[in-house]
XYZ file of C-alpha atoms in Angstrom:
710
model
C 29.561 -21.621 77.033
C 26.158 -19.956 76.484
C 25.962 -20.784 72.799
C 23.293 -22.997 71.202
C 24.785 -23.831 67.811
C 23.597 -25.773 64.746
C 26.776 -27.427 63.476
C 27.304 -28.867 59.987
C 30.130 -31.460 59.634
C 31.273 -31.866 56.009
C 33.337 -35.111 56.089
C 33.258 -38.061 53.695
C 35.012 -40.452 56.164
C 32.261 -41.827 58.484
C 34.765 -42.697 61.201
C 36.276 -39.201 61.323
C 32.785 -37.720 61.278
C 31.584 -39.934 64.165
C 34.773 -39.227 66.194
C 34.369 -35.497 65.737
C 30.746 -35.686 66.764
C 31.637 -37.648 69.957
C 34.292 -35.136 70.911
C 31.963 -32.138 70.652
C 31.350 -30.464 74.051
C 28.260 -31.591 75.944
C 27.729 -28.351 77.887
C 24.638 -27.374 75.904
C 26.480 -25.103 73.476
C 25.671 -27.488 70.604
C 21.987 -27.790 69.784
C 22.075 -29.775 66.541
C 24.739 -31.647 64.539
C 24.314 -32.657 60.901
C 26.908 -34.646 58.897
C 27.061 -34.668 55.057
C 29.754 -36.394 52.925
C 29.728 -34.037 49.893
C 30.188 -30.306 49.334
C 27.051 -30.023 47.130
C 24.870 -31.270 49.996
C 26.637 -28.890 52.414
C 25.989 -25.918 50.129
C 22.285 -26.840 49.969
C 22.105 -26.930 53.809
C 23.856 -23.598 54.057
C 21.562 -22.024 51.496
C 18.572 -23.230 53.562
C 19.880 -20.987 56.414
C 19.776 -23.497 59.314
C 23.599 -23.686 60.004
C 25.603 -21.618 62.540
C 29.084 -23.305 62.201
C 30.725 -25.517 59.572
C 33.493 -28.133 60.085
C 34.845 -28.501 56.558
C 37.107 -31.258 55.245
C 39.074 -30.023 52.220
C 39.321 -33.493 50.618
C 35.817 -34.405 49.494
C 34.600 -36.609 46.629
C 33.135 -33.610 44.692
C 35.707 -30.943 45.713
C 39.335 -30.842 46.777
C 41.736 -28.392 48.399
C 41.257 -24.726 49.090
C 38.692 -24.457 46.252
C 36.322 -26.273 48.643
C 36.665 -23.423 51.171
C 36.346 -20.796 48.455
C 33.054 -22.270 47.211
C 31.733 -22.409 50.792
C 32.760 -18.772 51.450
C 31.046 -17.672 48.224
C 27.836 -19.403 49.367
C 27.880 -17.915 52.979
C 30.496 -15.225 53.479
C 29.598 -14.495 57.146
C 29.259 -18.130 58.276
C 32.218 -19.280 60.546
C 34.163 -22.174 59.024
C 36.685 -24.475 60.793
C 38.876 -26.377 58.320
C 39.814 -30.046 59.042
C 43.253 -31.118 57.804
C 45.474 -34.195 57.974
C 48.715 -34.458 60.037
C 50.831 -33.074 57.225
C 48.433 -30.338 56.026
C 49.343 -27.554 58.515
C 50.460 -25.214 55.735
C 47.114 -25.781 53.939
C 45.304 -24.912 57.222
C 47.210 -21.645 57.589
C 46.452 -20.767 53.975
C 42.790 -21.539 54.674
C 42.814 -19.035 57.612
C 44.295 -16.415 55.265
C 41.438 -17.063 52.831
C 38.681 -16.603 55.459
C 38.491 -19.739 57.670
C 38.197 -18.950 61.413
C 40.432 -21.887 62.481
C 41.915 -25.165 61.327
C 42.207 -28.430 63.253
C 44.304 -31.525 62.620
C 42.110 -34.606 62.577
C 44.425 -36.811 64.700
C 44.871 -34.191 67.469
C 41.228 -33.440 68.316
C 40.051 -33.264 71.976
C 36.824 -32.066 73.508
C 38.560 -29.141 75.150
C 40.279 -28.212 71.904
C 37.023 -28.431 69.979
C 35.188 -26.265 72.576
C 37.938 -23.641 72.430
C 38.043 -23.723 68.650
C 34.242 -23.457 68.337
C 34.088 -20.517 70.742
C 37.058 -18.834 69.073
C 35.621 -19.354 65.572
C 32.202 -18.003 66.503
C 33.583 -14.962 68.358
C 36.103 -14.273 65.627
C 33.376 -14.497 62.963
C 31.172 -12.152 64.944
C 34.037 -9.710 65.479
C 35.024 -9.812 61.817
C 31.439 -9.318 60.683
C 30.949 -6.431 63.178
C 34.270 -4.911 62.145
C 33.348 -5.266 58.471
C 29.943 -3.641 59.041
C 31.595 -0.836 60.987
C 34.231 -0.417 58.264
C 31.492 -0.391 55.575
C 29.538 2.226 57.558
C 32.647 4.391 57.967
C 33.546 4.086 54.297
C 29.955 4.993 53.322
C 30.032 8.083 55.590
C 33.439 9.098 54.230
C 32.149 8.632 50.688
C 28.977 10.627 51.426
C 30.942 13.464 53.048
C 33.476 13.428 50.209
C 30.664 13.534 47.655
C 29.008 16.410 49.548
C 32.281 18.374 49.594
C 32.811 17.644 45.930
C 29.279 18.864 45.149
C 29.783 21.979 47.202
C 33.103 22.637 45.517
C 31.586 22.020 42.095
C 28.671 24.308 42.892
C 31.095 27.032 43.982
C 33.137 26.656 40.810
C 29.901 26.586 38.755
C 28.640 29.763 40.424
C 31.946 31.541 39.829
C 31.975 30.373 36.214
C 28.293 31.332 35.770
C 29.006 34.840 37.074
C 31.963 35.157 34.728
C 29.879 33.877 31.822
C 27.049 36.231 32.745
C 29.381 39.216 32.786
C 30.936 38.094 29.495
C 27.470 37.503 28.029
C 26.340 40.909 29.223
C 29.298 42.514 27.568
C 28.854 40.469 24.409
C 25.114 41.181 24.262
C 25.780 44.901 24.684
C 28.286 44.869 21.866
C 26.029 42.722 19.730
C 23.073 45.004 20.369
C 25.134 48.047 19.439
C 26.326 46.306 16.276
C 22.806 45.167 15.487
C 21.346 48.582 16.177
C 23.903 50.151 13.866
C 23.520 47.533 11.085
C 19.736 47.031 10.964
C 18.499 48.255 7.555
C 15.225 49.513 9.069
C 15.159 53.182 10.202
C 15.265 53.158 14.048
C 14.963 56.090 16.421
C 14.624 56.084 20.188
C 12.351 58.949 21.323
C 11.416 60.384 24.715
C 7.902 61.327 25.752
C 8.355 64.779 24.255
C 9.164 63.454 20.771
C 12.853 64.307 21.214
C 15.376 62.013 19.588
C 17.571 60.141 22.057
C 19.366 57.920 19.508
C 19.143 56.902 15.852
C 20.846 54.065 13.958
C 23.072 54.531 10.942
C 20.326 53.665 8.455
C 18.128 56.501 9.799
C 21.031 58.924 9.828
C 21.884 58.070 6.226
C 18.285 58.619 5.089
C 18.227 61.991 6.888
C 21.585 62.920 5.411
C 23.140 63.879 8.762
C 25.378 62.384 11.407
C 23.615 60.370 14.079
C 24.697 62.752 16.888
C 23.177 65.734 15.050
C 19.700 64.273 15.568
C 19.942 63.888 19.328
C 17.647 66.332 21.194
C 15.777 67.407 18.031
C 12.013 66.631 17.759
C 11.432 63.716 15.423
C 8.649 65.450 13.463
C 11.006 68.338 12.721
C 13.823 66.048 11.569
C 11.648 63.679 9.471
C 8.609 65.669 8.349
C 9.934 69.223 8.663
C 6.907 70.279 10.791
C 6.695 72.060 14.112
C 4.112 69.663 15.567
C 3.633 65.912 15.211
C 1.342 64.821 12.336
C -2.098 63.475 13.174
C -1.133 59.884 12.156
C 1.915 59.859 14.472
C 2.002 56.395 16.171
C 4.488 57.685 18.789
C 1.876 60.037 20.138
C -0.556 57.184 20.614
C 2.105 55.063 22.317
C 2.885 57.869 24.741
C -0.833 58.230 25.550
C -1.773 54.589 26.107
C 1.566 52.800 26.611
C 0.847 50.295 23.817
C 2.486 49.275 20.547
C 1.080 51.019 17.468
C 1.611 50.604 13.726
C 0.936 52.887 10.789
C 1.671 52.839 7.014
C 3.130 56.208 6.171
C 4.224 57.755 2.884
C 7.292 59.888 3.632
C 7.978 62.403 0.872
C 11.488 63.186 2.177
C 12.437 59.495 1.886
C 10.533 59.007 -1.386
C 8.634 55.844 -0.448
C 6.145 54.020 1.778
C 7.055 52.834 5.285
C 5.463 50.658 7.931
C 6.130 52.562 11.176
C 5.989 50.681 14.523
C 6.325 52.343 17.917
C 6.925 50.194 21.002
C 6.860 51.605 24.585
C 10.214 52.126 26.294
C 10.070 51.535 30.077
C 12.484 52.365 32.917
C 13.430 50.022 35.770
C 10.241 50.881 37.652
C 8.075 50.068 34.582
C 7.229 53.698 33.807
C 7.041 54.884 30.213
C 9.989 57.075 29.247
C 9.458 57.085 25.450
C 9.282 54.634 22.565
C 11.333 52.727 20.005
C 10.373 54.072 16.582
C 11.058 51.586 13.708
C 10.285 52.453 10.069
C 10.383 49.544 7.617
C 10.598 50.408 3.918
C 7.654 48.690 2.170
C 7.914 50.525 -1.154
C 8.999 47.372 -2.999
C 6.325 45.383 -1.193
C 3.657 47.850 -2.338
C 4.835 47.613 -5.953
C 4.980 43.796 -5.659
C 1.419 43.806 -4.276
C 0.237 45.811 -7.265
C 2.004 43.457 -9.685
C 0.724 40.397 -7.767
C -2.824 41.739 -7.995
C -2.437 42.244 -11.718
C -0.886 38.772 -12.074
C -3.722 37.240 -10.060
C -6.258 38.840 -12.340
C -4.339 37.631 -15.378
C -4.004 34.125 -13.895
C -7.711 34.044 -13.034
C -8.467 34.936 -16.646
C -6.145 32.170 -17.868
C -7.711 29.624 -15.516
C -11.159 30.676 -16.696
C -9.969 30.288 -20.299
C -8.521 26.853 -19.590
C -11.718 25.745 -17.852
C -13.741 27.039 -20.770
C -11.609 25.090 -23.236
C -11.552 21.925 -21.125
C -15.315 22.007 -20.557
C -16.236 22.811 -24.137
C -16.410 19.179 -25.224
C -15.965 20.159 -28.861
C -14.618 18.200 -31.770
C -11.144 18.949 -33.118
C -11.701 21.884 -35.474
C -14.426 23.679 -33.467
C -12.124 23.420 -30.451
C -9.254 25.021 -32.377
C -11.548 27.892 -33.325
C -12.501 28.399 -29.685
C -8.850 28.470 -28.632
C -8.059 31.176 -31.222
C -11.001 33.297 -30.110
C -10.009 33.031 -26.431
C -6.340 33.863 -27.080
C -7.321 36.872 -29.166
C -9.535 38.038 -26.307
C -6.826 37.584 -23.657
C -4.026 39.301 -25.615
C -5.929 41.891 -27.644
C -4.780 40.281 -30.907
C -6.497 41.281 -34.163
C -6.083 37.775 -35.591
C -4.702 34.319 -34.768
C -3.830 31.096 -36.492
C -2.912 27.543 -35.426
C -0.398 25.912 -37.754
C 0.839 22.292 -37.738
C 3.930 20.836 -39.383
C 3.368 18.566 -42.337
C 6.726 17.500 -43.737
C 8.544 20.632 -45.021
C 5.434 22.746 -44.831
C 3.371 24.532 -42.232
C -0.444 24.180 -42.661
C -3.069 26.566 -41.307
C -5.355 24.203 -39.346
C -7.506 27.045 -37.966
C -7.564 30.841 -38.303
C -9.531 33.838 -37.001
C -9.621 37.624 -37.381
C -7.053 38.879 -39.904
C -6.226 35.284 -40.947
C -9.790 34.000 -41.108
C -9.833 33.276 -44.827
C -6.536 31.398 -44.911
C -7.485 27.995 -43.389
C -5.656 25.267 -45.354
C -2.910 27.653 -46.475
C 0.474 25.930 -46.865
C 3.792 27.714 -46.639
C 7.393 26.557 -46.590
C 8.608 25.756 -43.113
C 12.210 26.747 -43.754
C 12.865 30.479 -43.470
C 9.445 31.359 -41.989
C 8.961 32.746 -38.493
C 6.670 29.801 -37.672
C 9.317 27.316 -38.895
C 12.007 29.064 -36.835
C 9.774 28.918 -33.759
C 9.021 25.216 -34.315
C 12.692 24.324 -34.851
C 14.049 26.280 -31.881
C 11.175 25.424 -29.549
C 11.188 29.067 -28.316
C 8.774 31.985 -28.507
C 9.394 34.333 -31.431
C 8.174 37.908 -31.945
C 8.307 40.352 -34.809
C 7.437 43.909 -33.732
C 7.398 45.315 -37.315
C 6.841 43.142 -40.354
C 8.096 45.899 -42.632
C 11.610 45.779 -41.196
C 11.943 42.220 -39.835
C 13.650 40.056 -42.471
C 12.411 36.828 -40.867
C 8.823 37.354 -42.072
C 7.214 37.466 -45.492
C 6.472 41.167 -45.955
C 4.088 40.709 -48.845
C 2.041 38.035 -47.029
C 1.807 40.319 -43.986
C 0.641 43.207 -46.129
C -1.967 40.911 -47.734
C -3.320 40.026 -44.282
C -3.052 43.612 -43.003
C -0.791 42.842 -40.024
C 2.312 44.596 -38.681
C 3.462 42.567 -35.649
C 3.516 38.868 -34.715
C 3.858 36.727 -31.622
C 4.494 32.986 -32.170
C 4.840 30.165 -29.615
C 5.530 26.455 -30.231
C 2.917 23.859 -29.354
C 4.493 20.910 -27.531
C 3.401 17.524 -26.323
C 6.089 16.060 -24.114
C 9.423 16.962 -25.722
C 8.019 17.092 -29.247
C 6.907 20.345 -31.008
C 4.207 19.663 -33.574
C 2.915 23.112 -34.460
C 2.700 26.817 -33.501
C 0.103 29.308 -32.260
C 0.499 32.697 -33.957
C -1.029 35.975 -32.777
C -1.332 38.964 -35.178
C -1.774 42.714 -34.632
C -2.417 45.597 -36.995
C -0.142 47.814 -34.897
C 3.620 48.019 -34.739
C 4.809 46.358 -31.504
C 1.211 45.419 -30.847
C 1.998 42.971 -28.050
C 3.388 44.013 -24.616
C 5.061 41.869 -21.966
C 1.660 41.007 -20.447
C 0.512 39.442 -23.729
C 3.808 37.534 -24.011
C 3.490 36.217 -20.445
C -0.113 35.168 -21.123
C 0.970 33.311 -24.267
C 3.810 31.589 -22.406
C 1.496 30.539 -19.556
C -1.090 29.169 -21.983
C 1.407 27.573 -24.381
C 1.960 24.271 -22.572
C -1.738 23.812 -21.787
C -2.715 24.552 -25.404
C -0.029 22.205 -26.732
C -1.259 19.331 -24.588
C -4.918 20.118 -25.344
C -4.453 20.353 -29.092
C -2.190 17.276 -29.219
C -4.688 15.207 -27.253
C -7.566 16.445 -29.411
C -5.636 15.536 -32.574
C -4.812 12.136 -31.080
C -8.468 11.619 -30.134
C -9.539 12.577 -33.643
C -7.030 10.156 -35.134
C -7.951 7.516 -32.555
C -11.597 7.951 -33.392
C -10.883 7.346 -37.069
C -8.777 4.286 -36.200
C -11.500 3.023 -33.823
C -14.114 3.397 -36.485
C -12.002 1.417 -38.903
C -11.196 -1.142 -36.195
C -14.886 -1.467 -35.234
C -15.736 -2.085 -38.886
C -13.090 -4.808 -39.150
C -14.087 -6.300 -35.799
C -17.739 -6.367 -36.894
C -16.786 -8.150 -40.103
C -14.587 -10.636 -38.295
C -17.194 -11.149 -35.556
C -19.807 -11.901 -38.210
C -17.451 -14.434 -39.781
C -16.749 -16.038 -36.417
C -20.424 -16.071 -35.509
C -21.218 -17.728 -38.819
C -18.543 -20.320 -38.186
C -19.765 -20.942 -34.618
C -23.307 -21.314 -35.899
C -22.060 -23.842 -38.428
C -20.212 -25.704 -35.719
C -23.240 -25.643 -33.462
C -25.446 -26.782 -36.343
C -23.066 -29.631 -37.110
C -22.959 -30.591 -33.437
C -26.775 -30.487 -33.154
C -27.172 -32.429 -36.403
C -24.810 -35.060 -35.133
C -26.673 -35.145 -31.816
C -29.975 -35.241 -33.710
C -28.813 -38.271 -35.647
C -27.967 -39.931 -32.346
C -31.341 -38.896 -30.980
C -33.195 -40.396 -33.903
C -31.507 -43.689 -33.093
C -32.483 -43.254 -29.458
C -36.097 -42.512 -30.471
C -36.054 -45.760 -32.460
C -34.832 -47.603 -29.367
C -37.375 -45.844 -27.152
C -40.268 -46.659 -29.525
C -39.355 -50.248 -30.413
C -40.804 -51.803 -27.295
C -44.012 -49.660 -27.186
C -44.591 -50.388 -30.901
C -44.199 -54.116 -30.284
C -46.658 -53.930 -27.403
C -49.121 -51.945 -29.510
C -48.743 -54.448 -32.391
C -49.457 -57.361 -30.070
C -52.635 -55.674 -28.782
C -53.865 -55.142 -32.377
C -53.020 -58.774 -33.332
C -54.860 -59.990 -30.272
C -58.228 -58.470 -31.307
C -59.063 -60.957 -34.175
C -58.150 -63.904 -31.963
C -60.397 -62.672 -29.147
C -63.167 -62.032 -31.655
C -62.764 -65.576 -33.081
C -63.174 -67.093 -29.606
C -66.220 -64.972 -28.980
C -64.683 -63.039 -26.069
C -64.805 -59.613 -27.742
C -67.071 -57.727 -25.370
C -67.313 -54.091 -24.295
C -65.121 -54.592 -21.302
C -62.308 -56.067 -23.447
C -62.667 -53.254 -25.988
C -62.416 -50.564 -23.253
C -59.435 -52.281 -21.605
C -57.588 -52.650 -24.927
C -58.308 -49.014 -25.830
C -56.936 -47.844 -22.447
C -53.766 -49.877 -22.761
C -53.275 -48.691 -26.363
C -53.772 -45.015 -25.418
C -51.310 -45.391 -22.501
C -48.663 -46.733 -24.920
C -49.430 -43.914 -27.395
C -49.175 -41.246 -24.635
C -45.833 -42.675 -23.565
C -44.555 -42.435 -27.147
C -45.882 -38.848 -27.400
C -44.054 -37.866 -24.189
C -40.887 -39.331 -25.694
C -41.299 -37.086 -28.746
C -41.891 -34.053 -26.477
C -38.793 -34.829 -24.409
C -36.625 -35.019 -27.528
C -38.174 -31.864 -28.982
C -37.619 -29.889 -25.747
C -34.025 -31.082 -25.637
C -33.244 -29.450 -29.002
C -35.137 -26.237 -28.195
C -32.485 -23.451 -27.622
C -32.458 -21.576 -24.288
C -33.113 -17.840 -24.699
C -31.936 -16.687 -21.274
C -30.137 -17.967 -18.210
C -32.264 -19.568 -15.495
C -31.659 -21.390 -12.207
C -31.733 -25.157 -12.568
C -30.778 -28.241 -10.573
C -27.930 -30.268 -12.105
C -29.325 -33.572 -10.805
C -32.611 -32.957 -12.719
C -30.688 -32.329 -15.969
C -28.684 -35.508 -15.484
C -31.901 -37.468 -14.994
C -33.502 -35.861 -18.080
C -30.436 -36.573 -20.243
C -30.248 -40.205 -19.145
C -33.959 -40.674 -20.016
C -33.171 -39.737 -23.604
C -30.404 -42.278 -24.114
C -31.522 -44.991 -21.718
C -32.836 -47.356 -24.438
C -29.710 -46.975 -26.605
C -27.391 -47.708 -23.660
C -29.494 -50.699 -22.657
C -29.320 -52.030 -26.208
C -25.488 -51.879 -25.894
C -25.696 -53.440 -22.401
C -23.955 -50.411 -20.909
C -24.586 -49.840 -17.215
C -24.974 -46.191 -16.117
C -24.535 -45.434 -12.409
C -25.383 -42.130 -10.736
C -23.581 -41.612 -7.429
C -23.003 -38.736 -5.016
C -25.293 -36.713 -2.695
C -24.693 -33.328 -4.301
C -27.278 -31.301 -6.257
C -25.689 -27.988 -7.341
C -28.019 -25.150 -8.343
C -26.624 -23.451 -11.468
C -27.471 -20.188 -13.163
C -27.230 -20.913 -16.874
C -28.755 -22.734 -19.826
C -30.214 -26.150 -18.829
C -30.646 -27.502 -22.396
C -27.067 -26.592 -23.282
C -25.847 -28.233 -20.054
C -27.794 -31.385 -21.034
C -26.252 -31.302 -24.499
C -22.773 -31.261 -22.902
C -23.705 -34.331 -20.826
C -25.162 -35.980 -23.930
C -21.968 -35.396 -25.967
C -19.743 -36.859 -23.225
C -22.033 -39.868 -22.645
C -22.256 -40.661 -26.395
C -18.455 -40.473 -26.720
C -18.188 -42.885 -23.760
C -20.722 -45.234 -25.381
C -18.792 -45.246 -28.700
C -15.497 -45.967 -26.932
C -17.003 -48.825 -24.885
C -18.605 -50.412 -27.945
C -15.524 -49.962 -30.169
C -13.152 -51.485 -27.553
C -15.609 -54.235 -26.571
C -15.181 -53.631 -22.842
C -16.905 -56.049 -20.520
C -18.765 -55.178 -18.442
C -19.160 -51.645 -19.963
C -19.851 -49.074 -17.265
C -20.324 -45.310 -17.064
C -20.387 -43.604 -13.654
C -21.819 -40.101 -13.135
C -20.694 -38.606 -9.787
C -22.628 -35.488 -8.645
C -20.730 -33.446 -6.065
C -21.294 -30.021 -4.483
C -19.717 -28.148 -7.421
C -18.337 -30.747 -9.845
C -20.053 -33.415 -11.941
C -17.728 -36.157 -13.235
C -18.551 -38.589 -16.083
C -16.129 -41.530 -16.057
C -16.028 -44.729 -18.116
C -13.956 -47.921 -18.064
C -13.008 -47.873 -21.767
C -9.234 -47.613 -21.096
C -8.822 -43.824 -21.386
C -7.607 -41.371 -24.028
C -4.081 -41.824 -25.452
C -1.740 -39.403 -23.685
C -0.430 -37.916 -26.946
C -3.903 -36.654 -27.965
C -5.588 -35.892 -24.636
C -4.731 -32.199 -24.935
C -6.358 -32.006 -28.402
C -9.801 -33.493 -27.709
C -11.377 -30.061 -27.197
C -10.015 -28.629 -30.459
C -12.536 -28.083 -33.325
C -12.733 -30.793 -35.955
C -10.486 -33.145 -33.961
C -11.924 -36.678 -33.890
C -10.664 -40.212 -33.401
C -13.710 -41.822 -35.078
C -12.797 -41.171 -38.700
C -14.422 -38.738 -41.139
C -17.573 -40.854 -41.569
C -18.243 -41.503 -37.917
C -17.580 -38.128 -36.244
C -17.459 -34.345 -36.895
C -14.939 -33.364 -34.184
C -17.098 -30.468 -32.910
C -19.001 -32.099 -30.014
C -16.382 -31.641 -27.300
C -15.286 -28.268 -28.769
C -18.837 -26.913 -28.495
C -19.211 -28.535 -25.043
C -16.158 -26.660 -23.737
C -17.481 -23.385 -25.229
C -20.874 -23.894 -23.599
C -19.451 -24.577 -20.115
C -16.591 -22.064 -20.109
C -17.853 -19.161 -22.275
C -21.635 -19.343 -21.851
C -21.765 -20.465 -18.237
C -18.444 -19.309 -16.755
C -17.320 -22.784 -15.649
C -14.629 -25.309 -16.563
C -14.643 -28.523 -18.615
C -11.549 -30.717 -18.268
C -10.542 -34.323 -18.906
C -8.126 -36.722 -17.289
C -7.340 -40.423 -17.418
C -7.987 -42.742 -14.489
C -6.835 -46.329 -14.007
C -9.954 -47.624 -15.803
C -10.708 -44.989 -18.431
C -11.425 -41.341 -19.238
C -13.044 -38.952 -16.732
C -14.609 -35.641 -17.791
C -15.053 -32.992 -15.027
C -17.824 -30.367 -15.401
C -17.453 -27.498 -12.924
C -20.010 -24.651 -12.861
C -20.241 -22.167 -9.997
C -23.238 -22.341 -7.710
C -25.805 -19.577 -7.602
C -24.737 -17.080 -4.876
């Protein structure tokens, strides 16, 4: 045997696997033998591609029966497989061969000769089956390709036959359609030869000529249409015959009583030579009339747009604007007079008038029964062509004004009619359709314009009254705010006077001791120039310190006139210097923490007053509640400054009221209730920030937040 096979034995019984391996032929046909006990391991080896033949036991730990063979065949369809069965599994072996195994062997009947024969048979059978399968696949592919080619050829032949039939049917249909179209086209069509002779005309041309279509054939077109013996100079057919191009000409044909756009297109034979032209005459009489009307309408519309722009750009008050509207409408319509009337209860009032009605501004007439009232009620244009015979108008009033005809249109704003515009003429039927169209086109614009102008006039009056009331109320509120600010400053001033007393007490004591010391020094004979100079220097130093204290307090109460940039930390330091002595007298410790130093655009003295109000409230709470040790902490952050104490906080039921005016917990003799109210106004209204309060575990904490300078 000239084979050199790599054999895979799939057997979970080691004894059977070793016996099978010992009985394999030793003639060099077997190069490598690998044994695995499970199907999963066998499938991995097969997938790796280093197996030529498989001995497969159907009873494995991870697979049993013919399903074992099926799984192996799915993994490697062309790989030869010899199934190993027990003594009583011959039927299973035969079924395995039917499902693709090349052979089956009974484990107890194995011999070397039998194994060699089975291996050779399995390999050769597998090769034959694979070759036969490939040959069968190739044959089936060729049959399929040839069948597909025949089908395509057959389909192409059927398609060609069908296409020819469709082409013939389409040609017949197109011919019939062309003939129907040629006969039904409303344009006047004639086919002419190069000598101006008529070859064919459509029904529309024949009807216009008043003859049968056949009667025109062979007759020169200029004779049939124009009644001349030679073609006219403008004949487009002559130019088409000369240059072989399409030509167009607008022609007025007296015989047809209208204007026509005549187009001649060259007619060519199969060799591309000119044999005549297709002569098409399109009736443009209506188009010409429409053009004339459109031109007139464009002029009228341009005049209306100019009028609207003139009215819109006038920028006049109510009554001068009404007068301008009446003048423009009289100019556009040729009216001898005009009036604008508005409804006022049961009456119509002349708001403005011009021309014949110029002297009747303010005239009132009954709405019911008048032409103006009818127009307003119906919301439609009304006209009276003769005031002498029209019962809807007041004849005597018309005679008094000297008018004979009227044109009235309602003035609307939205769906509401509030007045009318009336045009007057001295002539009977003095207004034509053009004037009526002009009035209709302008009616909506005038209604909106007049309504808005009336509303603006009314709004102006209301605004003036509102401004007066706002000014009065603002003055009252300003006076109240000034009173509140005065009360707040007076209360703060009282506190400051106490602080001044604290600040001056120690310097005054020191100054008093220096003065008392002079007689004693004199008595001991030590009063020399050096002592006098030293005592004077020390006294002046104390006096300058007291003077600076006065300046600091005076600057604190000086109002800021405009916003400036200032550092919050500097204002905190300045405020603390004013109250330091008073807080020390109460043994209150003030701590300043935090590394921030926001730069704020605002009023520094007002900011200091806010700090002062909060600090003084904290001092009062600490003293009243006898907190030990009393502490106030000022934390300076990047945007927020917090002032917190350890006095136990604000009762929850009143914490939302502390910023209200005149609210105080100190009693009427100890507080005004405006300090925190003014503080909140300063921070939030004057400086665009926020002032809030919350309770902590130890006490109340006020948060001052003012935006940094961009």
